Amino acid sequence: MTMNLRHRHGDLLALAAGLALPLAFAPFGLFPLAIAAPALLLWLWRGATPRRALWRGALFGAGLFGVGVNWVHVSIHVYGHSSLAVAIGLAALLAAYLALFPALTGWLYARLFPRGGRLAELAAFPALWVLGEWLRGWLFTGFPWLWLGYSQTDTPLGQLAPLTGVLGVSWACALSAALLLILFRGPHATPRLAAAMGVTVLWAASALIGRVEWTEPAGAPVEVALLQGNVDQDLKWSAEERRGIIDRYLELTRQNWDRPVIIWPETALPAFRHQVPKTLEELDAEAKSHGAGVLVGLPVMEADQRYYNSLLAVGDGDGLYRKRHLVPFGDYLPLAGLLRGLINFFDLPMSSFSAGAPDQPPLRVNGLTLAPSVCYEIAFPDEVRSLLPAAQVLVNVSNDAWFGTSIGPHQHFQIARMRALETERWLLRATNTGITAIVDHRGRVQRLAPQFQTGALTGSAEPRAGATPFVRTGTLPVVTAALLLLLAAWAGARRLRSRPPRPRPVPAPERPMEIPD
């Protein structure tokens, strides 16, 4: 019955598993699906040919990314002023590209382990999954969205993050999926019992690891104000609206001079630094008079006409940070000579940013040492950790107005929370329309501003010192371990295949019945 179901409806089930998986992430939070969906896919790969496994992986990826990143069409259609058909088409192209990674994972799994078995499921499958996620987060500047581990920010498995980083949490999810499959589909009682014990030990150990404090307080909590201007994206770069937008942020700042640290969102100041020197000078002087430091998000143009998406510290602060990791088709346009002018989305204002240097120092504001990241950069764990352990607090500024009321900003915020959990640093997140929040060093939300409202989120953040194991080592140990385990599993599977089958014992011939005389 199950074999027939897998054979006749396997493709449909693979697509359904992919369609369900985005529900494991924010804003839905159905985290068990991050175990169940990969477990179903692994079952569908059992005994499949490499071609069939590739196809089912592609269908799974089409469902996952077709739903999980469909929010990109909002920026293309609503704010890029392209037709809905063009927006949906470009979003579908992105989903199709991303679906290649689970497709490749499926092909490799079936090619290297044609007989499957528990060795393949418990060792190779999690390793291949992690390597596939890592490759997707690196190739062509990377797109590390919807890694399995992000779904676990509020679960025991998420507590592995300070030790292994988010990829280690993804590994734990994939291993849990393999154990779950054995638990429900194992042919004998002994493997099922072992799988149940394995799941229990894995989750219990993760919870116990979560009790370890890898860092320590480095001073008293500091009062902060995170500004949310709620500026409509269509008006943001309008010359007629510029003065009003600047005044809005200045007024929000002046209402919070009692806070020693004030943070504006990404490009909150909608003009180049050299276009508003008087505004910045006055803000600098006023901040100093109140003993406050202000981080201002703005574009900065250099003498060579290159410009950068930046964070500038004024008042009681020091430093200028230039965004290092740019978003293709957002911060800059690849093959601009060929693509610019083809559709409206390729002609967005401020879409020719240059990348800042990779080795920039932390920012300093009112005695705090801050590790800044701008928007999309928060999705790259090794880049965030590069400013640690020197930095005491993480700062992320963003403008998710591009994605409206979609699920995109919620996924982005969950990713940001994982960085706080990995590094055991408080996170201050200031955004234009939300999600603006204060997150503690355990990834827990302490204060949250309502989306699409103008205001300032106030609260405090605790500076921390020290380094988690992940901050010291990064993702390299997890990726290396996955590769070594995959090779070991493959070698073991080959040895088993090449071993001649054991001869069946030949029963002793029956002695002829003796008939008494």
Short mmCIF file of C-alpha atoms in Angstrom, two decimals:
data_model
loop_
_atom_site.label_atom_id
_atom_site.label_comp_id
_atom_site.label_asym_id
_atom_site.label_seq_id
_atom_site.Cartn_x
_atom_site.Cartn_y
_atom_site.Cartn_z
CA MET A 1 0.00 0.00 0.00
CA THR A 2 2.70 2.49 1.01
CA MET A 3 4.92 1.46 -1.90
CA ASN A 4 2.01 2.03 -4.26
CA LEU A 5 1.30 5.44 -2.72
CA ARG A 6 4.95 6.44 -3.06
CA HIS A 7 5.11 5.27 -6.65
CA ARG A 8 1.81 6.71 -7.92
CA HIS A 9 1.59 9.92 -5.91
CA GLY A 10 5.21 10.57 -4.90
CA ASP A 11 5.64 13.63 -7.11
CA LEU A 12 2.50 15.24 -5.73
CA LEU A 13 3.55 14.45 -2.16
CA ALA A 14 6.97 16.04 -2.75
CA LEU A 15 5.32 19.23 -3.97
CA ALA A 16 2.91 19.18 -1.02
CA ALA A 17 5.81 18.79 1.45
CA GLY A 18 7.52 21.81 -0.06
CA LEU A 19 4.34 23.87 0.00
CA ALA A 20 3.87 23.06 3.70
CA LEU A 21 7.41 23.80 4.86
CA PRO A 22 7.15 27.66 4.81
CA LEU A 23 4.55 27.31 7.56
CA ALA A 24 7.38 26.20 9.88
CA PHE A 25 8.85 29.71 9.72
CA ALA A 26 7.62 33.09 10.91
CA PRO A 27 4.96 34.38 11.04
CA PHE A 28 3.25 30.96 11.25
CA GLY A 29 5.65 29.19 13.61
CA LEU A 30 4.52 25.59 12.94
CA PHE A 31 8.08 24.42 13.63
CA PRO A 32 7.34 20.63 13.64
CA LEU A 33 6.87 20.93 9.87
CA ALA A 34 10.62 21.56 9.61
CA ILE A 35 10.99 17.94 10.73
CA ALA A 36 7.95 16.38 9.06
CA ALA A 37 8.40 17.87 5.55
CA PRO A 38 12.05 16.72 5.11
CA ALA A 39 11.08 13.34 6.57
CA LEU A 40 8.40 12.93 3.90
CA LEU A 41 10.86 13.96 1.20
CA LEU A 42 13.43 11.46 2.47
CA TRP A 43 10.78 8.73 2.36
CA LEU A 44 10.01 9.69 -1.25
CA TRP A 45 13.71 9.41 -2.09
CA ARG A 46 13.87 5.85 -0.72
CA GLY A 47 14.58 3.53 -3.64
CA ALA A 48 14.14 6.30 -6.21
CA THR A 49 16.37 6.54 -9.26
CA PRO A 50 18.68 9.58 -9.35
CA ARG A 51 16.48 11.15 -12.04
CA ARG A 52 13.30 10.63 -10.00
CA ALA A 53 14.96 11.90 -6.81
CA LEU A 54 16.15 15.00 -8.68
CA TRP A 55 12.64 15.65 -9.97
CA ARG A 56 11.04 15.21 -6.56
CA GLY A 57 13.66 17.48 -4.99
CA ALA A 58 12.87 20.09 -7.63
CA LEU A 59 9.14 19.83 -6.94
CA PHE A 60 9.80 20.13 -3.21
CA GLY A 61 11.92 23.24 -3.84
CA ALA A 62 9.32 24.73 -6.17
CA GLY A 63 6.73 24.45 -3.42
CA LEU A 64 9.06 25.71 -0.70
CA PHE A 65 10.36 28.75 -2.54
CA GLY A 66 7.26 29.40 -4.61
CA VAL A 67 5.41 30.04 -1.35
CA GLY A 68 8.27 30.98 0.96
CA VAL A 69 9.80 33.80 -1.11
CA ASN A 70 6.78 34.87 -3.15
CA TRP A 71 7.02 38.23 -1.37
CA VAL A 72 9.68 39.37 -3.84
CA HIS A 73 6.92 40.03 -6.36
CA VAL A 74 5.59 42.82 -4.10
CA SER A 75 8.73 44.92 -4.55
CA ILE A 76 8.76 44.29 -8.30
CA HIS A 77 5.08 44.99 -8.93
CA VAL A 78 4.00 47.52 -6.29
CA TYR A 79 7.19 49.54 -5.89
CA GLY A 80 9.07 48.58 -9.04
CA HIS A 81 5.97 49.53 -11.08
CA SER A 82 6.24 46.49 -13.32
CA SER A 83 3.19 44.55 -14.43
CA LEU A 84 1.87 41.79 -12.19
CA ALA A 85 2.69 39.22 -14.88
CA VAL A 86 6.31 40.36 -15.02
CA ALA A 87 6.55 40.38 -11.21
CA ILE A 88 5.14 36.87 -10.90
CA GLY A 89 7.38 35.67 -13.71
CA LEU A 90 10.54 37.02 -12.08
CA ALA A 91 9.52 35.59 -8.70
CA ALA A 92 8.94 32.22 -10.39
CA LEU A 93 12.40 32.39 -11.98
CA LEU A 94 13.94 32.97 -8.56
CA ALA A 95 11.98 30.05 -7.10
CA ALA A 96 13.04 27.82 -9.99
CA TYR A 97 16.70 28.70 -9.43
CA LEU A 98 16.46 28.03 -5.68
CA ALA A 99 14.67 24.73 -6.34
CA LEU A 100 17.82 23.47 -8.07
CA PHE A 101 19.47 23.01 -4.67
CA PRO A 102 17.07 20.43 -3.16
CA ALA A 103 16.99 18.85 -6.63
CA LEU A 104 20.77 18.44 -6.55
CA THR A 105 20.56 17.10 -3.00
CA GLY A 106 18.06 14.46 -4.10
CA TRP A 107 20.12 13.45 -7.14
CA LEU A 108 23.28 13.05 -5.06
CA TYR A 109 21.47 11.09 -2.36
CA ALA A 110 20.04 8.59 -4.85
CA ARG A 111 23.25 8.43 -6.88
CA LEU A 112 25.59 7.85 -3.95
CA PHE A 113 23.24 5.65 -1.90
CA PRO A 114 21.09 3.70 -4.35
CA ARG A 115 20.17 1.14 -1.73
CA GLY A 116 19.32 3.70 0.92
CA GLY A 117 19.40 2.17 4.37
CA ARG A 118 19.79 3.57 7.84
CA LEU A 119 23.44 4.58 7.27
CA ALA A 120 22.37 6.77 4.36
CA GLU A 121 19.38 8.21 6.20
CA LEU A 122 21.08 9.01 9.50
CA ALA A 123 24.52 10.07 8.23
CA ALA A 124 24.33 11.10 4.59
CA PHE A 125 20.93 12.77 4.41
CA PRO A 126 21.58 15.41 7.14
CA ALA A 127 25.07 16.04 5.77
CA LEU A 128 23.81 16.50 2.21
CA TRP A 129 21.03 18.78 3.42
CA VAL A 130 23.46 21.04 5.29
CA LEU A 131 25.87 21.16 2.36
CA GLY A 132 23.00 22.09 0.04
CA GLU A 133 21.92 24.93 2.32
CA TRP A 134 25.47 26.17 2.69
CA LEU A 135 25.99 26.15 -1.08
CA ARG A 136 22.76 28.10 -1.62
CA GLY A 137 23.93 30.65 0.94
CA TRP A 138 27.24 31.15 -0.86
CA LEU A 139 26.82 30.70 -4.61
CA PHE A 140 26.26 33.88 -6.68
CA THR A 141 26.53 36.07 -3.52
CA GLY A 142 24.18 33.69 -1.69
CA PHE A 143 20.53 33.48 -0.69
CA PRO A 144 20.45 31.90 2.79
CA TRP A 145 16.70 32.30 3.25
CA LEU A 146 14.54 29.51 4.72
CA TRP A 147 17.38 27.43 6.06
CA LEU A 148 15.72 24.79 8.23
CA GLY A 149 17.46 26.03 11.37
CA TYR A 150 15.71 29.40 11.31
CA SER A 151 12.41 27.71 12.09
CA GLN A 152 13.77 26.66 15.50
CA THR A 153 14.43 30.04 17.17
CA ASP A 154 11.95 29.19 19.93
CA THR A 155 12.56 25.45 20.31
CA PRO A 156 15.13 23.29 22.13
CA LEU A 157 16.99 22.64 18.87
CA GLY A 158 17.51 26.39 18.49
CA GLN A 159 19.65 26.30 21.63
CA LEU A 160 22.38 24.63 19.56
CA ALA A 161 22.94 27.93 17.72
CA PRO A 162 25.62 29.39 20.05
CA LEU A 163 27.54 26.14 19.67
CA THR A 164 27.10 25.32 15.97
CA GLY A 165 25.41 28.27 14.29
CA VAL A 166 22.19 28.03 12.33
CA LEU A 167 23.57 25.36 9.97
CA GLY A 168 24.13 23.10 12.96
CA VAL A 169 20.48 23.61 13.87
CA SER A 170 19.54 22.69 10.29
CA TRP A 171 21.59 19.51 10.72
CA ALA A 172 19.68 18.67 13.89
CA CYS A 173 16.39 19.20 12.04
CA ALA A 174 17.44 16.90 9.18
CA LEU A 175 18.68 14.26 11.62
CA SER A 176 15.40 14.49 13.52
CA ALA A 177 13.59 13.98 10.20
CA ALA A 178 15.59 10.82 9.49
CA LEU A 179 14.93 9.48 12.99
CA LEU A 180 11.25 10.30 12.63
CA LEU A 181 11.08 8.34 9.39
CA ILE A 182 12.67 5.30 11.02
CA LEU A 183 10.37 5.67 14.00
CA PHE A 184 7.23 5.49 11.87
CA ARG A 185 8.42 3.44 8.93
CA GLY A 186 11.02 1.12 10.46
CA PRO A 187 10.40 -2.56 9.70
CA HIS A 188 11.32 -3.81 13.16
CA ALA A 189 10.75 -2.81 16.75
CA THR A 190 14.44 -2.44 17.66
CA PRO A 191 15.25 0.32 15.09
CA ARG A 192 12.05 2.14 16.03
CA LEU A 193 12.99 2.06 19.70
CA ALA A 194 16.50 3.28 18.89
CA ALA A 195 15.06 6.10 16.75
CA ALA A 196 12.74 7.18 19.57
CA MET A 197 15.69 7.24 21.97
CA GLY A 198 17.78 9.17 19.43
CA VAL A 199 15.16 11.90 19.03
CA THR A 200 14.74 12.16 22.79
CA VAL A 201 18.48 12.44 23.43
CA LEU A 202 18.99 14.98 20.65
CA TRP A 203 16.25 17.31 21.82
CA ALA A 204 17.03 16.90 25.53
CA ALA A 205 20.74 17.55 24.96
CA SER A 206 19.91 20.66 22.94
CA ALA A 207 17.75 21.96 25.79
CA LEU A 208 20.55 21.33 28.30
CA ILE A 209 23.07 23.13 26.09
CA GLY A 210 20.69 26.09 26.15
CA ARG A 211 21.38 26.53 29.85
CA VAL A 212 25.04 27.34 29.23
CA GLU A 213 25.99 31.03 29.29
CA TRP A 214 28.87 31.55 26.85
CA THR A 215 29.07 35.32 27.37
CA GLU A 216 28.68 37.68 30.30
CA PRO A 217 27.36 41.18 30.98
CA ALA A 218 29.87 43.95 30.23
CA GLY A 219 28.17 46.80 32.05
CA ALA A 220 24.80 48.17 33.02
CA PRO A 221 21.91 48.11 30.50
CA VAL A 222 21.82 51.15 28.21
CA GLU A 223 18.62 53.00 27.35
CA VAL A 224 17.91 53.14 23.60
CA ALA A 225 15.36 54.54 21.16
CA LEU A 226 14.76 52.86 17.79
CA LEU A 227 12.97 55.09 15.29
CA GLN A 228 10.34 53.85 12.85
CA GLY A 229 9.43 56.61 10.40
CA ASN A 230 6.85 54.61 8.42
CA VAL A 231 7.67 56.38 5.16
CA ASP A 232 5.84 55.13 2.07
CA GLN A 233 8.35 53.59 -0.32
CA ASP A 234 6.85 55.43 -3.31
CA LEU A 235 7.55 58.77 -1.57
CA LYS A 236 10.91 57.99 -0.02
CA TRP A 237 13.14 59.37 -2.78
CA SER A 238 10.81 62.16 -3.94
CA ALA A 239 12.55 65.54 -3.82
CA GLU A 240 9.27 67.17 -2.75
CA GLU A 241 8.97 64.83 0.25
CA ARG A 242 12.59 65.02 1.39
CA ARG A 243 12.24 67.87 3.87
CA GLY A 244 9.15 66.38 5.45
CA ILE A 245 10.81 62.99 5.91
CA ILE A 246 13.90 64.55 7.48
CA ASP A 247 11.77 66.64 9.82
CA ARG A 248 9.84 63.54 10.87
CA TYR A 249 13.00 61.79 11.98
CA LEU A 250 14.39 64.90 13.64
CA GLU A 251 11.18 65.29 15.64
CA LEU A 252 11.24 61.63 16.72
CA THR A 253 14.87 62.09 17.75
CA ARG A 254 14.16 65.22 19.80
CA GLN A 255 11.38 63.42 21.64
CA ASN A 256 13.95 60.89 22.87
CA TRP A 257 16.99 62.94 23.91
CA ASP A 258 16.76 61.24 27.31
CA ARG A 259 17.98 58.05 25.61
CA PRO A 260 21.78 57.93 25.19
CA VAL A 261 21.55 55.76 22.04
CA ILE A 262 19.17 56.60 19.19
CA ILE A 263 19.08 54.59 15.95
CA TRP A 264 17.52 55.56 12.61
CA PRO A 265 16.57 52.89 10.00
CA GLU A 266 18.31 52.10 6.72
CA THR A 267 18.56 55.18 4.45
CA ALA A 268 16.16 57.02 6.77
CA LEU A 269 17.77 60.24 5.60
CA PRO A 270 16.75 60.24 1.91
CA ALA A 271 19.66 62.30 0.61
CA PHE A 272 23.39 61.96 0.17
CA ARG A 273 25.52 63.05 3.07
CA HIS A 274 27.01 65.92 1.08
CA GLN A 275 23.53 67.21 0.15
CA VAL A 276 22.46 67.83 3.75
CA PRO A 277 25.60 68.99 5.60
CA LYS A 278 23.76 71.60 7.66
CA THR A 279 21.16 69.07 8.87
CA LEU A 280 23.87 66.67 9.99
CA GLU A 281 25.93 69.39 11.66
CA GLU A 282 22.92 70.60 13.63
CA LEU A 283 21.97 67.04 14.60
CA ASP A 284 25.56 66.38 15.71
CA ALA A 285 25.67 69.52 17.88
CA GLU A 286 22.24 68.92 19.39
CA ALA A 287 23.05 65.28 20.20
CA LYS A 288 26.28 66.27 21.91
CA SER A 289 24.48 68.88 23.99
CA HIS A 290 22.16 66.14 25.29
CA GLY A 291 24.91 63.57 25.80
CA ALA A 292 23.39 61.26 23.19
CA GLY A 293 24.74 59.38 20.21
CA VAL A 294 22.72 58.89 17.01
CA LEU A 295 23.19 56.31 14.27
CA VAL A 296 21.83 57.74 11.01
CA GLY A 297 21.06 55.55 8.02
CA LEU A 298 21.90 57.43 4.81
CA PRO A 299 23.66 57.08 1.45
CA VAL A 300 27.20 58.44 1.24
CA MET A 301 28.85 59.43 -2.04
CA GLU A 302 32.64 59.54 -2.30
CA ALA A 303 34.77 61.76 -4.50
CA ASP A 304 35.00 59.05 -7.17
CA GLN A 305 31.17 59.14 -7.53
CA ARG A 306 30.77 55.72 -5.95
CA TYR A 307 28.11 55.67 -3.28
CA TYR A 308 27.38 53.43 -0.32
CA ASN A 309 24.44 52.38 1.83
CA SER A 310 25.78 53.61 5.16
CA LEU A 311 25.38 54.13 8.88
CA LEU A 312 26.89 57.31 10.32
CA ALA A 313 27.46 57.93 14.03
CA VAL A 314 26.93 61.55 15.12
CA GLY A 315 26.83 63.24 18.52
CA ASP A 316 28.49 61.10 21.18
CA GLY A 317 29.54 58.52 18.63
CA ASP A 318 32.21 57.71 16.13
CA GLY A 319 32.42 55.85 12.86
CA LEU A 320 30.94 55.33 9.41
CA TYR A 321 29.86 51.89 8.27
CA ARG A 322 29.34 51.04 4.60
CA LYS A 323 27.17 48.06 3.69
CA ARG A 324 29.41 45.18 2.65
CA HIS A 325 27.05 42.56 1.22
CA LEU A 326 24.81 44.00 -1.47
CA VAL A 327 21.53 42.60 -2.78
CA PRO A 328 21.55 41.82 -6.52
CA PHE A 329 18.72 43.67 -8.32
CA GLY A 330 18.13 45.72 -5.16
CA ASP A 331 21.34 47.46 -4.13
CA TYR A 332 22.90 47.01 -7.54
CA LEU A 333 21.98 45.66 -10.97
CA PRO A 334 24.13 42.85 -12.39
CA LEU A 335 24.82 43.25 -16.12
CA ALA A 336 23.44 46.78 -15.88
CA GLY A 337 24.48 47.60 -19.43
CA LEU A 338 22.18 44.87 -20.74
CA LEU A 339 19.31 44.94 -18.24
CA ARG A 340 18.78 48.56 -17.29
CA GLY A 341 15.77 49.94 -19.11
CA LEU A 342 14.21 46.58 -19.95
CA ILE A 343 11.57 46.81 -17.22
CA ASN A 344 10.74 49.47 -14.64
CA PHE A 345 12.07 47.38 -11.76
CA PHE A 346 15.58 47.57 -13.22
CA ASP A 347 15.46 51.38 -13.04
CA LEU A 348 14.78 51.80 -9.31
CA PRO A 349 16.31 54.86 -7.62
CA MET A 350 19.46 54.21 -5.59
CA SER A 351 20.13 50.86 -7.25
CA SER A 352 23.82 51.29 -8.04
CA PHE A 353 25.42 51.06 -4.61
CA SER A 354 29.02 49.94 -4.18
CA ALA A 355 30.12 47.44 -1.54
CA GLY A 356 32.00 48.61 1.52
CA ALA A 357 35.28 47.09 2.65
CA PRO A 358 34.98 43.64 4.28
CA ASP A 359 37.16 44.52 7.29
CA GLN A 360 35.43 47.59 8.72
CA PRO A 361 35.70 48.20 12.48
CA PRO A 362 32.70 48.29 14.83
CA LEU A 363 30.91 51.57 15.50
CA ARG A 364 31.05 53.33 18.87
CA VAL A 365 28.07 55.19 20.29
CA ASN A 366 27.97 56.58 23.82
CA GLY A 367 30.41 54.02 25.17
CA LEU A 368 28.79 51.06 23.38
CA THR A 369 30.68 49.08 20.77
CA LEU A 370 28.21 48.09 18.05
CA ALA A 371 28.33 45.46 15.30
CA PRO A 372 26.28 47.02 12.47
CA SER A 373 24.54 45.28 9.61
CA VAL A 374 22.30 46.79 6.97
CA CYS A 375 19.16 44.93 5.92
CA TYR A 376 20.04 41.70 4.04
CA GLU A 377 23.49 41.45 5.68
CA ILE A 378 21.93 40.05 8.86
CA ALA A 379 21.23 36.82 6.92
CA PHE A 380 24.96 35.99 6.67
CA PRO A 381 26.16 34.57 9.99
CA ASP A 382 29.88 34.65 9.29
CA GLU A 383 29.75 38.30 8.28
CA VAL A 384 27.91 39.30 11.46
CA ARG A 385 30.31 37.36 13.69
CA SER A 386 33.34 38.98 12.02
CA LEU A 387 32.87 42.06 14.25
CA LEU A 388 32.83 39.95 17.41
CA PRO A 389 33.82 39.52 20.17
CA ALA A 390 34.89 43.16 20.05
CA ALA A 391 31.31 44.43 19.66
CA GLN A 392 29.01 44.38 22.70
CA VAL A 393 25.65 44.75 20.91
CA LEU A 394 24.33 43.91 17.41
CA VAL A 395 22.58 46.61 15.39
CA ASN A 396 20.52 45.88 12.29
CA VAL A 397 18.84 48.62 10.27
CA SER A 398 16.45 47.79 7.45
CA ASN A 399 13.75 49.04 5.15
CA ASP A 400 11.28 46.21 4.58
CA ALA A 401 8.66 48.59 3.21
CA TRP A 402 9.59 47.02 -0.13
CA PHE A 403 7.62 43.91 0.83
CA GLY A 404 4.44 45.48 2.20
CA THR A 405 2.26 43.31 4.39
CA SER A 406 3.77 40.04 3.12
CA ILE A 407 5.50 37.36 5.18
CA GLY A 408 8.94 38.59 4.05
CA PRO A 409 9.56 41.02 6.94
CA HIS A 410 8.58 38.35 9.47
CA GLN A 411 11.06 35.87 7.99
CA HIS A 412 13.71 38.60 7.97
CA PHE A 413 13.11 39.33 11.65
CA GLN A 414 13.36 35.63 12.55
CA ILE A 415 16.71 35.48 10.78
CA ALA A 416 17.88 38.52 12.78
CA ARG A 417 16.82 36.85 16.02
CA MET A 418 18.98 33.83 15.14
CA ARG A 419 22.04 36.11 14.93
CA ALA A 420 21.37 37.27 18.51
CA LEU A 421 21.07 33.64 19.61
CA GLU A 422 24.26 32.53 17.81
CA THR A 423 26.39 35.35 19.19
CA GLU A 424 24.71 35.82 22.58
CA ARG A 425 24.47 39.54 21.93
CA TRP A 426 21.47 41.81 22.32
CA LEU A 427 20.07 43.00 19.00
CA LEU A 428 18.73 46.48 18.29
CA ARG A 429 16.70 46.50 15.08
CA ALA A 430 15.43 49.77 13.62
CA THR A 431 13.30 49.64 10.46
CA ASN A 432 11.24 52.01 8.35
CA THR A 433 7.89 50.21 8.58
CA GLY A 434 8.73 47.24 10.84
CA ILE A 435 9.68 44.92 12.29
CA THR A 436 11.44 47.19 14.81
CA ALA A 437 12.45 45.34 17.97
CA ILE A 438 14.79 44.82 20.89
CA VAL A 439 15.97 41.20 21.19
CA ASP A 440 17.98 39.78 24.07
CA HIS A 441 21.07 37.56 23.89
CA ARG A 442 18.89 34.44 23.87
CA GLY A 443 17.01 35.53 20.78
CA ARG A 444 13.92 36.43 22.80
CA VAL A 445 11.89 39.48 21.84
CA GLN A 446 11.89 42.02 24.67
CA ARG A 447 10.18 44.97 22.97
CA LEU A 448 8.35 45.11 19.64
CA ALA A 449 6.90 48.07 17.74
CA PRO A 450 3.67 47.65 15.73
CA GLN A 451 4.23 47.51 11.99
CA PHE A 452 3.22 50.45 9.77
CA GLN A 453 3.07 52.97 12.60
CA THR A 454 5.25 56.02 13.12
CA GLY A 455 7.02 56.18 16.45
CA ALA A 456 10.01 55.29 18.59
CA LEU A 457 10.51 51.97 20.34
CA THR A 458 12.25 52.57 23.65
CA GLY A 459 13.85 50.15 26.04
CA SER A 460 17.25 48.99 27.19
CA ALA A 461 19.98 46.68 25.94
CA GLU A 462 22.66 44.92 27.95
CA PRO A 463 26.23 45.05 26.60
CA ARG A 464 27.88 41.61 26.60
CA ALA A 465 31.48 40.40 26.45
CA GLY A 466 33.01 37.08 25.48
CA ALA A 467 32.44 34.74 22.56
CA THR A 468 30.27 31.73 21.88
CA PRO A 469 31.90 28.71 20.21
CA PHE A 470 30.20 29.73 16.97
CA VAL A 471 31.67 33.25 17.14
CA ARG A 472 35.13 31.72 17.48
CA THR A 473 34.81 29.14 14.69
CA GLY A 474 32.00 30.18 12.34
CA THR A 475 30.28 27.78 9.95
CA LEU A 476 33.45 26.06 8.74
CA PRO A 477 33.45 23.21 11.32
CA VAL A 478 29.85 22.28 10.53
CA VAL A 479 30.42 22.34 6.77
CA THR A 480 33.66 20.36 7.12
CA ALA A 481 32.03 17.80 9.40
CA ALA A 482 29.14 17.40 6.95
CA LEU A 483 31.54 16.77 4.08
CA LEU A 484 33.63 14.26 6.06
CA LEU A 485 30.56 12.41 7.31
CA LEU A 486 29.16 12.24 3.80
CA LEU A 487 32.41 10.77 2.49
CA ALA A 488 32.56 8.27 5.35
CA ALA A 489 28.95 7.21 4.75
CA TRP A 490 29.59 6.80 1.03
CA ALA A 491 32.70 4.70 1.69
CA GLY A 492 30.76 2.56 4.16
CA ALA A 493 27.92 2.07 1.70
CA ARG A 494 30.35 1.03 -1.06
CA ARG A 495 31.98 -1.48 1.26
CA LEU A 496 28.62 -2.98 2.08
CA ARG A 497 27.69 -3.21 -1.60
CA SER A 498 30.97 -4.86 -2.56
CA ARG A 499 30.79 -7.44 0.21
CA PRO A 500 29.68 -10.80 -1.17
CA PRO A 501 26.43 -12.03 0.29
CA ARG A 502 26.75 -14.44 3.14
CA PRO A 503 26.10 -17.99 2.01
CA ARG A 504 23.03 -19.42 3.52
CA PRO A 505 23.74 -22.31 5.84
CA VAL A 506 23.07 -25.64 4.18
CA PRO A 507 20.87 -27.78 6.37
CA ALA A 508 22.36 -31.12 7.37
CA PRO A 509 20.99 -34.04 5.36
CA GLU A 510 18.36 -35.98 7.09
CA ARG A 511 19.47 -39.31 8.29
CA PRO A 512 17.51 -42.10 6.68
CA MET A 513 14.96 -43.65 8.91
CA GLU A 514 16.18 -46.95 10.25
CA ILE A 515 13.64 -49.74 9.98
CA PRO A 516 14.18 -52.39 12.53
CA ASP A 517 14.43 -55.90 11.27
#
